Short mmCIF file of C-alpha atoms and ligand atoms in Angstrom, two decimals:
data_model
loop_
_atom_site.label_atom_id
_atom_site.label_comp_id
_atom_site.label_asym_id
_atom_site.label_seq_id
_atom_site.Cartn_x
_atom_site.Cartn_y
_atom_site.Cartn_z
CA MET A 5 2.89 27.68 11.75
CA ASP A 6 5.71 25.46 12.97
CA LEU A 7 4.57 21.87 13.67
CA ILE A 8 5.70 21.87 17.29
CA GLN A 9 3.96 25.19 17.91
CA VAL A 10 0.72 23.69 16.53
CA TYR A 11 0.94 20.78 18.98
CA THR A 12 1.85 23.12 21.83
CA ASP A 13 -1.17 25.31 21.08
CA LYS A 14 -3.76 22.65 20.23
CA CYS A 15 -2.93 19.24 21.70
CA THR A 16 -4.76 18.74 25.00
CA LEU A 17 -3.08 15.36 25.64
CA CYS A 18 -6.56 13.86 25.81
CA GLY A 19 -5.19 10.49 24.69
CA LEU A 20 -7.94 9.72 22.14
CA CYS A 21 -5.30 9.06 19.49
CA VAL A 22 -3.51 6.55 21.72
CA ASP A 23 -6.78 4.73 22.47
CA VAL A 24 -7.17 3.80 18.79
CA CYS A 25 -3.50 3.35 17.88
CA PRO A 26 -2.41 -0.26 17.25
CA SER A 27 1.21 0.54 18.17
CA TYR A 28 1.65 3.11 20.94
CA ASP A 29 -0.07 2.88 24.30
CA THR A 30 0.81 6.06 26.18
CA VAL A 31 0.11 9.70 25.43
CA ASP A 32 3.64 10.48 26.65
CA VAL A 33 4.75 9.61 23.12
CA ILE A 34 3.50 13.06 21.98
CA PRO A 35 5.62 15.36 24.19
CA SER A 36 8.53 13.00 23.75
CA LEU A 37 8.42 13.22 19.95
CA CYS A 38 7.92 17.00 20.14
CA ASP A 39 11.07 17.24 22.27
CA TYR A 40 12.97 15.10 19.83
CA ILE A 41 11.95 17.15 16.80
CA GLU A 42 12.47 20.44 18.59
CA SER A 43 16.03 19.55 19.49
CA GLY A 44 16.72 20.39 15.82
CA GLY A 45 20.43 20.54 15.15
CA LYS A 46 21.45 18.97 18.44
CA ALA A 47 23.20 15.63 18.34
CA GLU A 48 20.80 12.74 18.94
CA GLU A 49 22.84 11.72 21.98
CA ASP A 50 21.46 14.87 23.69
CA LYS A 51 17.86 14.04 22.81
CA PRO A 52 17.49 10.31 22.28
CA LEU A 53 14.30 8.84 20.89
CA GLU A 54 12.29 7.33 23.73
CA TYR A 55 9.80 5.50 21.54
CA ASP A 56 10.51 3.28 18.55
CA ILE A 57 9.33 5.33 15.59
CA ARG A 58 9.52 2.27 13.32
CA LEU A 59 6.37 0.88 15.00
CA CYS A 60 4.01 3.30 13.25
CA TYR A 61 1.96 1.79 10.39
CA THR A 62 1.19 5.31 9.10
CA CYS A 63 -2.44 4.15 9.15
CA ASN A 64 -3.77 7.63 10.04
CA VAL A 65 -6.34 6.31 12.52
CA CYS A 66 -4.90 8.67 15.12
CA THR A 67 -5.27 11.71 12.85
CA VAL A 68 -8.90 11.07 11.92
CA THR A 69 -9.73 10.42 15.59
CA CYS A 70 -8.07 13.56 16.96
CA PRO A 71 -10.55 16.43 17.51
CA GLU A 72 -7.78 18.85 16.45
CA ASP A 73 -6.72 16.92 13.31
CA LEU A 74 -3.33 16.19 14.88
CA GLY A 75 -2.70 12.62 16.15
CA ILE A 76 0.68 10.93 16.50
CA ARG A 77 1.55 10.20 12.87
CA LYS A 78 2.53 13.75 11.90
CA LEU A 79 5.14 13.72 14.66
CA ILE A 80 6.34 10.27 13.59
CA SER A 81 6.88 11.46 10.00
CA ALA A 82 8.80 14.53 11.17
CA SER A 83 10.88 12.38 13.55
CA ARG A 84 11.71 9.90 10.79
CA GLU A 85 12.86 12.69 8.52
CA LYS A 86 14.92 14.20 11.28
CA ARG A 87 16.50 10.86 12.10
CA THR A 88 17.45 10.33 8.44
CA GLY A 89 18.96 13.82 8.42
CA ILE A 90 21.16 12.90 11.40
CA HIS A 91 22.09 9.30 10.59
CA GLY A 92 21.55 9.02 6.83
CA ALA A 93 19.31 6.43 5.16
CA THR A 94 19.01 3.07 6.91
CA GLU A 95 19.15 -0.36 5.28
CA GLU A 96 15.34 -0.48 5.59
CA GLN A 97 14.97 2.84 3.79
CA GLY A 98 17.23 1.51 1.03
CA LEU A 99 14.62 -1.16 0.25
CA VAL A 100 12.32 1.44 -1.30
CA ASP A 101 15.02 3.75 -2.69
CA PRO A 102 15.38 3.09 -6.45
CA PHE A 103 19.00 4.30 -6.31
CA SER A 104 20.01 1.98 -3.49
CA ASP A 105 22.03 -1.22 -3.91
CA ASN A 106 19.59 -3.08 -1.68
CA ASN A 107 16.35 -2.03 -3.38
CA LEU A 108 13.74 -4.72 -2.75
CA TYR A 109 12.27 -4.66 -6.26
CA THR A 110 15.65 -4.80 -8.00
CA LYS A 111 16.41 -7.85 -5.88
CA ILE A 112 13.14 -9.60 -6.81
CA GLY A 113 13.91 -8.76 -10.45
CA GLU A 114 17.05 -10.91 -10.21
CA TRP A 115 14.79 -13.97 -9.91
CA GLU A 116 11.73 -12.96 -11.88
CA GLU A 117 11.36 -10.38 -14.65
CA PRO A 118 9.05 -7.38 -14.01
CA VAL A 119 5.77 -7.35 -15.93
CA ALA A 120 6.35 -6.72 -19.65
CA PHE A 121 3.46 -4.31 -20.27
CA GLN A 122 2.30 -3.57 -23.77
CA ASN A 123 1.81 0.09 -24.65
CA GLU A 124 4.91 1.38 -22.84
CA GLY A 125 5.97 4.77 -24.15
CA LYS A 126 3.19 5.48 -26.65
CA LYS A 127 1.14 8.67 -26.76
CA SER A 128 -2.29 8.22 -25.15
CA LYS A 129 -5.01 10.13 -23.33
CA VAL A 130 -4.67 7.89 -20.27
CA VAL A 131 -1.42 6.81 -18.61
CA TYR A 132 -1.32 3.93 -16.15
CA PHE A 133 1.47 4.20 -13.54
CA PRO A 134 1.70 0.79 -11.75
CA GLY A 135 4.70 1.80 -9.62
CA CYS A 136 7.42 -0.54 -8.39
CA ALA A 137 5.06 -2.79 -6.39
CA ALA A 138 2.63 -3.70 -9.20
CA SER A 139 5.42 -3.93 -11.79
CA CYS A 140 7.92 -6.01 -9.85
CA MET A 141 6.36 -7.61 -6.77
CA ASN A 142 2.58 -8.09 -6.78
CA LYS A 143 2.22 -8.35 -10.54
CA VAL A 144 -1.41 -9.49 -10.34
CA VAL A 145 -2.36 -5.86 -9.70
CA GLY A 146 -0.56 -4.48 -12.77
CA LYS A 147 -1.67 -7.25 -15.13
CA SER A 148 -5.29 -7.12 -13.96
CA THR A 149 -5.51 -3.33 -14.22
CA VAL A 150 -4.55 -3.30 -17.90
CA LYS A 151 -6.99 -6.19 -18.51
CA ALA A 152 -9.80 -4.14 -16.99
CA LEU A 153 -8.78 -1.06 -19.04
CA GLU A 154 -8.77 -3.14 -22.20
CA ALA A 155 -12.17 -4.65 -21.36
CA ALA A 156 -13.51 -1.08 -21.13
CA GLY A 157 -11.89 -0.10 -24.46
CA VAL A 158 -9.62 2.59 -22.93
CA ASP A 159 -6.77 4.06 -25.00
CA TYR A 160 -3.92 3.83 -22.49
CA SER A 161 -0.16 3.66 -22.17
CA VAL A 162 1.98 2.44 -19.27
CA MET A 163 4.93 3.94 -17.36
CA SER A 164 6.18 0.97 -15.37
CA GLY A 165 9.04 -0.36 -13.29
CA ILE A 166 11.68 0.95 -10.95
CA ASP A 167 12.77 3.49 -13.59
CA TYR A 168 9.48 5.25 -12.93
CA CYS A 169 9.48 5.04 -9.14
CA CYS A 170 7.35 7.86 -7.69
CA GLY A 171 9.54 8.26 -4.56
CA SER A 172 6.59 8.46 -2.20
CA VAL A 173 7.18 5.32 -0.13
CA SER A 174 10.81 6.30 0.36
CA ALA A 175 9.66 9.77 1.46
CA GLY A 176 7.21 8.17 3.91
CA ALA A 177 10.14 6.27 5.39
CA GLY A 178 11.99 9.56 5.91
CA ASN A 179 14.17 9.70 2.75
CA THR A 180 12.83 12.34 0.34
CA LYS A 181 15.77 12.26 -2.11
CA PRO A 182 14.20 9.86 -4.70
CA LEU A 183 11.02 11.94 -4.72
CA GLU A 184 12.97 15.17 -5.28
CA LYS A 185 15.04 13.58 -8.01
CA LEU A 186 12.29 11.79 -9.96
CA GLY A 187 9.13 13.86 -9.51
CA GLN A 188 9.57 16.47 -12.23
CA ARG A 189 10.93 13.86 -14.65
CA ASN A 190 7.79 11.73 -14.15
CA ILE A 191 5.51 14.73 -14.71
CA ASP A 192 7.38 15.79 -17.86
CA GLU A 193 7.11 12.27 -19.31
CA ILE A 194 3.33 12.22 -18.83
CA ASN A 195 2.99 15.64 -20.44
CA ALA A 196 5.17 14.50 -23.35
CA ARG A 197 2.63 11.73 -24.06
CA GLY A 198 -0.13 14.33 -24.37
CA SER A 199 -2.11 12.65 -21.58
CA ASP A 200 -5.09 14.11 -19.74
CA ILE A 201 -5.44 11.46 -17.07
CA LEU A 202 -2.93 9.60 -14.90
CA ILE A 203 -4.12 6.44 -13.14
CA THR A 204 -2.30 4.86 -10.24
CA THR A 205 -3.12 1.66 -8.41
CA CYS A 206 -0.64 1.95 -5.51
CA PRO A 207 -1.90 4.36 -2.83
CA GLY A 208 1.70 5.59 -2.42
CA CYS A 209 1.94 6.61 -6.09
CA TYR A 210 -1.46 8.29 -5.76
CA ARG A 211 -0.21 10.30 -2.78
CA ALA A 212 2.89 11.32 -4.71
CA PHE A 213 1.02 12.69 -7.74
CA LYS A 214 -1.98 14.06 -5.90
CA LEU A 215 -0.37 15.62 -2.86
CA LEU A 216 3.43 15.65 -2.79
CA TYR A 217 4.25 16.62 -6.39
CA PRO A 218 1.96 19.69 -6.51
CA GLN A 219 3.78 21.03 -3.42
CA ARG A 220 7.16 20.74 -5.11
CA PHE A 221 6.94 20.57 -8.90
CA GLU A 222 5.36 22.30 -11.90
CA ASN A 223 3.20 21.54 -14.92
CA LEU A 224 0.90 18.85 -13.56
CA ASN A 225 -1.31 19.34 -16.61
CA PHE A 226 -3.33 16.17 -16.09
CA GLU A 227 -5.92 14.74 -13.75
CA VAL A 228 -4.69 12.24 -11.13
CA LEU A 229 -7.01 9.34 -10.30
CA GLN A 230 -6.64 6.18 -8.27
CA SER A 231 -7.80 3.24 -10.40
CA SER A 232 -11.01 2.80 -8.36
CA GLU A 233 -11.97 6.43 -9.12
CA TYR A 234 -11.36 5.79 -12.80
CA PHE A 235 -13.32 2.53 -12.77
CA ALA A 236 -16.24 4.32 -11.06
CA ARG A 237 -16.13 6.91 -13.86
CA LEU A 238 -16.09 4.22 -16.53
CA LEU A 239 -19.08 2.60 -14.81
CA LYS A 240 -20.98 5.88 -14.85
CA GLU A 241 -20.18 6.35 -18.55
CA GLY A 242 -21.52 2.85 -19.27
CA LYS A 243 -18.09 1.54 -20.35
CA LEU A 244 -17.75 -1.25 -17.80
CA ASN A 245 -19.78 -4.12 -19.20
CA PHE A 246 -20.09 -6.90 -16.64
CA LYS A 247 -20.54 -10.26 -18.29
CA ARG A 248 -20.22 -12.68 -15.38
CA ASP A 249 -22.32 -13.36 -12.32
CA MET A 250 -19.59 -13.56 -9.66
CA GLY A 251 -21.69 -15.61 -7.26
CA GLU A 252 -21.94 -18.28 -9.94
CA TYR A 253 -18.28 -17.88 -10.88
CA PHE A 254 -17.21 -18.64 -7.29
CA GLY A 255 -19.73 -21.46 -7.00
CA ILE A 256 -21.71 -19.69 -4.27
CA GLY A 257 -25.47 -20.32 -4.33
CA GLU A 258 -26.69 -16.73 -4.47
CA LYS A 259 -24.61 -13.64 -3.79
CA LEU A 260 -20.88 -13.66 -3.16
CA ASN A 261 -20.25 -11.87 0.15
CA ILE A 262 -17.33 -9.48 -0.30
CA PHE A 263 -15.27 -7.80 2.39
CA TYR A 264 -13.59 -4.71 0.90
CA GLN A 265 -10.33 -3.99 2.74
CA ASP A 266 -9.86 -0.22 2.95
CA PRO A 267 -6.19 0.66 2.36
CA CYS A 268 -5.26 3.20 5.06
CA HIS A 269 -3.51 5.44 2.56
CA LEU A 270 -6.60 5.65 0.35
CA THR A 271 -9.44 5.67 2.83
CA ARG A 272 -8.25 7.76 5.74
CA ALA A 273 -5.46 9.64 3.96
CA ALA A 274 -7.25 10.41 0.67
CA GLY A 275 -10.97 9.93 1.33
CA ILE A 276 -11.34 7.23 -1.38
CA TYR A 277 -13.75 4.58 -0.13
CA GLU A 278 -17.04 5.16 -1.98
CA GLU A 279 -15.74 4.62 -5.52
CA PRO A 280 -14.49 1.03 -5.12
CA ARG A 281 -17.69 0.15 -3.26
CA ARG A 282 -19.80 1.72 -6.02
CA VAL A 283 -18.12 -0.47 -8.64
CA LEU A 284 -18.26 -3.66 -6.55
CA SER A 285 -21.93 -3.11 -5.73
CA ALA A 286 -22.75 -2.90 -9.45
CA ILE A 287 -21.21 -6.30 -10.25
CA PRO A 288 -23.76 -9.09 -10.78
CA GLY A 289 -23.83 -11.66 -8.00
CA ALA A 290 -21.69 -9.55 -5.64
CA LYS A 291 -22.70 -8.15 -2.23
CA LEU A 292 -20.61 -6.02 0.10
CA VAL A 293 -20.63 -7.00 3.77
CA ASN A 294 -19.03 -3.67 4.75
CA PRO A 295 -20.77 -0.92 2.77
CA THR A 296 -18.93 1.79 4.76
CA PRO A 297 -15.32 2.01 6.00
CA GLU A 298 -16.46 2.11 9.63
CA ASN A 299 -14.20 -0.05 11.85
CA SER A 300 -11.69 -0.58 9.04
CA VAL A 301 -8.25 -1.45 10.35
CA CYS A 302 -4.73 -1.45 8.95
CA CYS A 303 -3.55 -4.66 7.23
CA GLY A 304 -0.17 -4.31 8.97
CA PHE A 305 1.90 -3.68 5.83
CA GLY A 306 2.38 0.06 6.03
CA GLY A 307 4.95 2.41 7.42
CA GLY A 308 7.83 -0.07 7.19
CA VAL A 309 6.42 -2.23 10.01
CA ARG A 310 6.35 -5.28 7.71
CA THR A 311 10.10 -4.97 7.35
CA SER A 312 11.14 -4.08 10.87
CA PHE A 313 8.59 -6.17 12.78
CA PRO A 314 7.39 -8.91 10.39
CA LYS A 315 5.72 -11.03 13.07
CA LYS A 316 3.66 -8.12 14.38
CA SER A 317 2.78 -7.13 10.82
CA VAL A 318 1.49 -10.53 9.61
CA SER A 319 -0.41 -11.05 12.87
CA GLN A 320 -2.19 -7.76 12.19
CA ALA A 321 -2.93 -9.00 8.64
CA ALA A 322 -4.40 -12.25 9.98
CA GLY A 323 -6.81 -10.07 11.96
CA VAL A 324 -8.31 -8.92 8.63
CA HIS A 325 -9.32 -12.52 7.84
CA LYS A 326 -10.84 -12.90 11.30
CA TYR A 327 -12.82 -9.70 11.01
CA ALA A 328 -13.97 -10.44 7.45
CA LYS A 329 -15.09 -13.92 8.49
CA SER A 330 -16.99 -12.51 11.46
CA LEU A 331 -19.05 -10.48 8.93
CA GLY A 332 -19.87 -13.61 6.90
CA SER A 333 -17.55 -12.87 3.98
CA ASP A 334 -16.65 -15.33 1.23
CA ILE A 335 -13.69 -13.35 -0.11
CA ILE A 336 -11.55 -10.29 0.70
CA ILE A 337 -10.94 -7.68 -2.00
CA THR A 338 -8.03 -5.28 -1.65
CA ASN A 339 -7.09 -2.11 -3.51
CA CYS A 340 -3.33 -1.98 -2.83
CA GLY A 341 -0.63 -4.46 -3.88
CA GLY A 342 1.08 -4.28 -0.49
CA CYS A 343 -2.15 -4.85 1.47
CA MET A 344 -2.99 -7.78 -0.79
CA LYS A 345 0.39 -9.42 -0.29
CA ASN A 346 0.30 -8.95 3.48
CA ILE A 347 -3.25 -10.25 3.86
CA ILE A 348 -2.39 -13.32 1.79
CA GLU A 349 0.62 -13.84 4.05
CA GLY A 350 -1.43 -13.20 7.20
CA GLY A 351 -3.86 -15.91 6.07
CA TYR A 352 -1.08 -18.34 5.20
CA THR A 353 0.73 -17.95 8.53
CA ALA A 354 -2.50 -17.96 10.56
CA LYS A 355 -3.71 -21.16 8.93
CA LYS A 356 -0.41 -22.84 9.73
CA GLY A 357 -0.34 -21.57 13.31
CA LEU A 358 2.73 -19.46 12.52
CA ASN A 359 1.49 -16.17 13.93
CA GLU A 360 -0.33 -14.88 16.98
CA SER A 361 -3.75 -14.96 15.35
CA GLU A 362 -4.58 -18.53 14.37
CA CYS A 363 -7.65 -18.64 12.09
CA ASP A 364 -8.98 -19.95 8.78
CA SER A 365 -8.14 -17.78 5.82
CA LEU A 366 -10.28 -16.39 3.01
CA PRO A 367 -9.37 -16.01 -0.69
CA VAL A 368 -7.85 -12.57 -1.37
CA TYR A 369 -8.41 -10.75 -4.68
CA ASP A 370 -7.26 -7.45 -6.10
CA LEU A 371 -10.04 -4.99 -7.06
CA ALA A 372 -8.96 -4.78 -10.72
CA GLU A 373 -8.54 -8.56 -10.84
CA PHE A 374 -12.15 -8.95 -9.67
CA ILE A 375 -13.42 -6.28 -12.09
CA SER A 376 -11.61 -7.84 -15.05
CA LEU A 377 -13.10 -11.23 -14.16
CA ALA A 378 -16.57 -9.70 -13.91
CA CYS A 379 -16.01 -8.17 -17.37
CA GLY A 380 -15.44 -11.67 -18.74
CA ALA A 381 -11.62 -11.66 -18.96
CA GLU A 382 -9.59 -14.81 -18.39
CA PRO A 383 -8.29 -15.13 -14.79
CA THR A 384 -5.01 -13.31 -14.18
CA GLU A 385 -2.15 -15.74 -13.68
CA ARG A 386 -1.09 -15.76 -10.01
CA ASP A 387 1.01 -17.78 -7.58
CA ASP A 388 0.42 -16.58 -4.02
CA LEU A 389 3.11 -18.73 -2.41
CA LYS A 390 5.66 -17.47 -4.92
CA LEU A 391 4.62 -13.88 -4.20
CA ILE A 392 5.19 -14.15 -0.47
CA TYR A 393 8.24 -16.39 -0.83
CA LEU A 394 10.11 -14.08 -3.22
CA SER A 395 9.35 -10.93 -1.24
CA ASN A 396 10.61 -12.59 1.96
CA LYS A 397 13.66 -13.97 0.21
CA ALA A 398 14.45 -10.47 -1.07
CA LEU A 399 14.13 -9.08 2.47
CA GLN A 400 16.44 -11.82 3.76
CA GLU A 401 19.07 -10.88 1.21
CA CYS A 402 18.70 -7.10 1.41
CA LEU A 403 18.75 -6.77 5.20
CA THR A 404 21.52 -7.74 7.57
CA HIS A 405 19.02 -8.75 10.26
CA TYR A 406 15.69 -9.98 8.97
CA ASP A 407 14.12 -12.01 11.73
CA TYR A 408 11.16 -13.92 10.26
CA ALA A 409 10.64 -17.37 11.71
CA PRO A 410 8.00 -18.64 9.19
CA PHE A 411 10.44 -18.20 6.29
CA ASP A 412 11.82 -21.76 6.41
CA GLU A 413 8.37 -23.31 6.33
CA LEU A 414 7.31 -20.95 3.56
CA ALA A 415 10.41 -21.87 1.54
CA ALA A 416 9.67 -25.57 2.02
CA ASP A 417 6.02 -25.11 0.95
CA TYR A 418 6.99 -23.10 -2.09
CA ASP A 419 9.82 -25.40 -3.18
CA PRO A 420 9.76 -28.91 -1.73
CA ASP A 421 13.40 -29.37 -2.81
CA LEU A 422 14.39 -26.89 -0.10
CA LYS A 423 13.08 -29.13 2.69
S1 SF4 B 13 -3.03 14.59 19.26
FE1 SF4 B 13 -5.22 14.98 19.35
S2 SF4 B 13 -6.15 13.08 20.11
FE2 SF4 B 13 -3.95 12.97 20.53
S3 SF4 B 13 -3.71 13.70 22.59
FE3 SF4 B 13 -3.44 15.50 21.25
S4 SF4 B 13 -5.47 16.40 21.04
FE4 SF4 B 13 -5.77 14.36 21.90
S1 SF4 B 14 -0.63 6.32 12.13
FE1 SF4 B 14 -1.57 4.46 13.04
S2 SF4 B 14 0.17 3.31 13.94
FE2 SF4 B 14 0.91 5.39 13.46
S3 SF4 B 14 0.70 6.49 15.37
FE3 SF4 B 14 -1.21 6.87 14.19
S4 SF4 B 14 -2.65 5.26 14.82
FE4 SF4 B 14 -0.62 4.67 15.54
#
């Protein structure tokens, strides 16, 4: 059934979705978006957008709250696609388009090489697909994932970098062309390696292979797992051998209190929340303060909000530190390179009084980074200031108008010569 017809038939305008939404505050947004989408081929001048569709984090809270499984997000996605159809891709959409001149990851690569993974291109039963983010931006995720795979003795190969973009984030921003162009090529490459299992870390890559590719392409002859699902399987098979007590490692008297940040696109969109908790709970000296995803909130990174409204986005990320601290946490563990970067930045700006949510920050670790440490591996090399500095610098250079006040202070902190 046509999307608008579904809303016409089922939406009671009860407003429950708006009550939980961090961005929109009136139920009028629903009929307004329906009108906009329904106007179809009409020029946008006839049916202007009343609400700013860039404000949606795509966090899916509205969908899981709606008694009819509707919410606002589905209409936002359709509106974004329609808008791209009318106006073409925006500068912001270009950031995640691997064929665009202002691709964010290509820009970062001008200053720092992507991760040089071993095992690129070889035949293997397991393929790890780090995606653009873990290859080129938050490299801690990519490097730590292969460390954890090696600690478990897995025979793996890697398909990394912008050349192997999955196209999903671009599609989420309303531009499906990269996905259409690259999807079948990615699938064929995995089949050519004779692989049975594909692992992703990025929730966007997971969505591409698990949901979007099967709707469009053929020959997905392999199982698709997010890394936490694969780590939970390795744990069950007795292949994850934990050698460190993480309470001792962090210098905490007894147990290390961990807040697990649920990435919206894994937890609410894909139902993956038990597996990472199962693995974390099995690690010596570790204790989860949030054993269920109840009350989990968006880190502020998703849906392009970080790019269009950076202040709003990092303030939302600072809220994760506040909430985690209120539960008595010692550290935050994330399971998405984008969430991790934003929460680090939320903590940095909050600590310096540079966002709306002033608070002390907590250390932020990637799930695979924590697992590899628990397995006895050496710490993954990381430089948090460099991570947030380079990604902001790339946004400054790729966008005509990038309005982010903390950038000067960040630049001075990262490189004192810039003061
Ligand atoms: S989308 Fe769902 S929650 Fe929102 S107003 Fe309609 S019925 Fe209510
Ligand atoms: S996905 Fe999240 S931000 Fe977007 S409309 Fe739904 S609740 Fe609001």
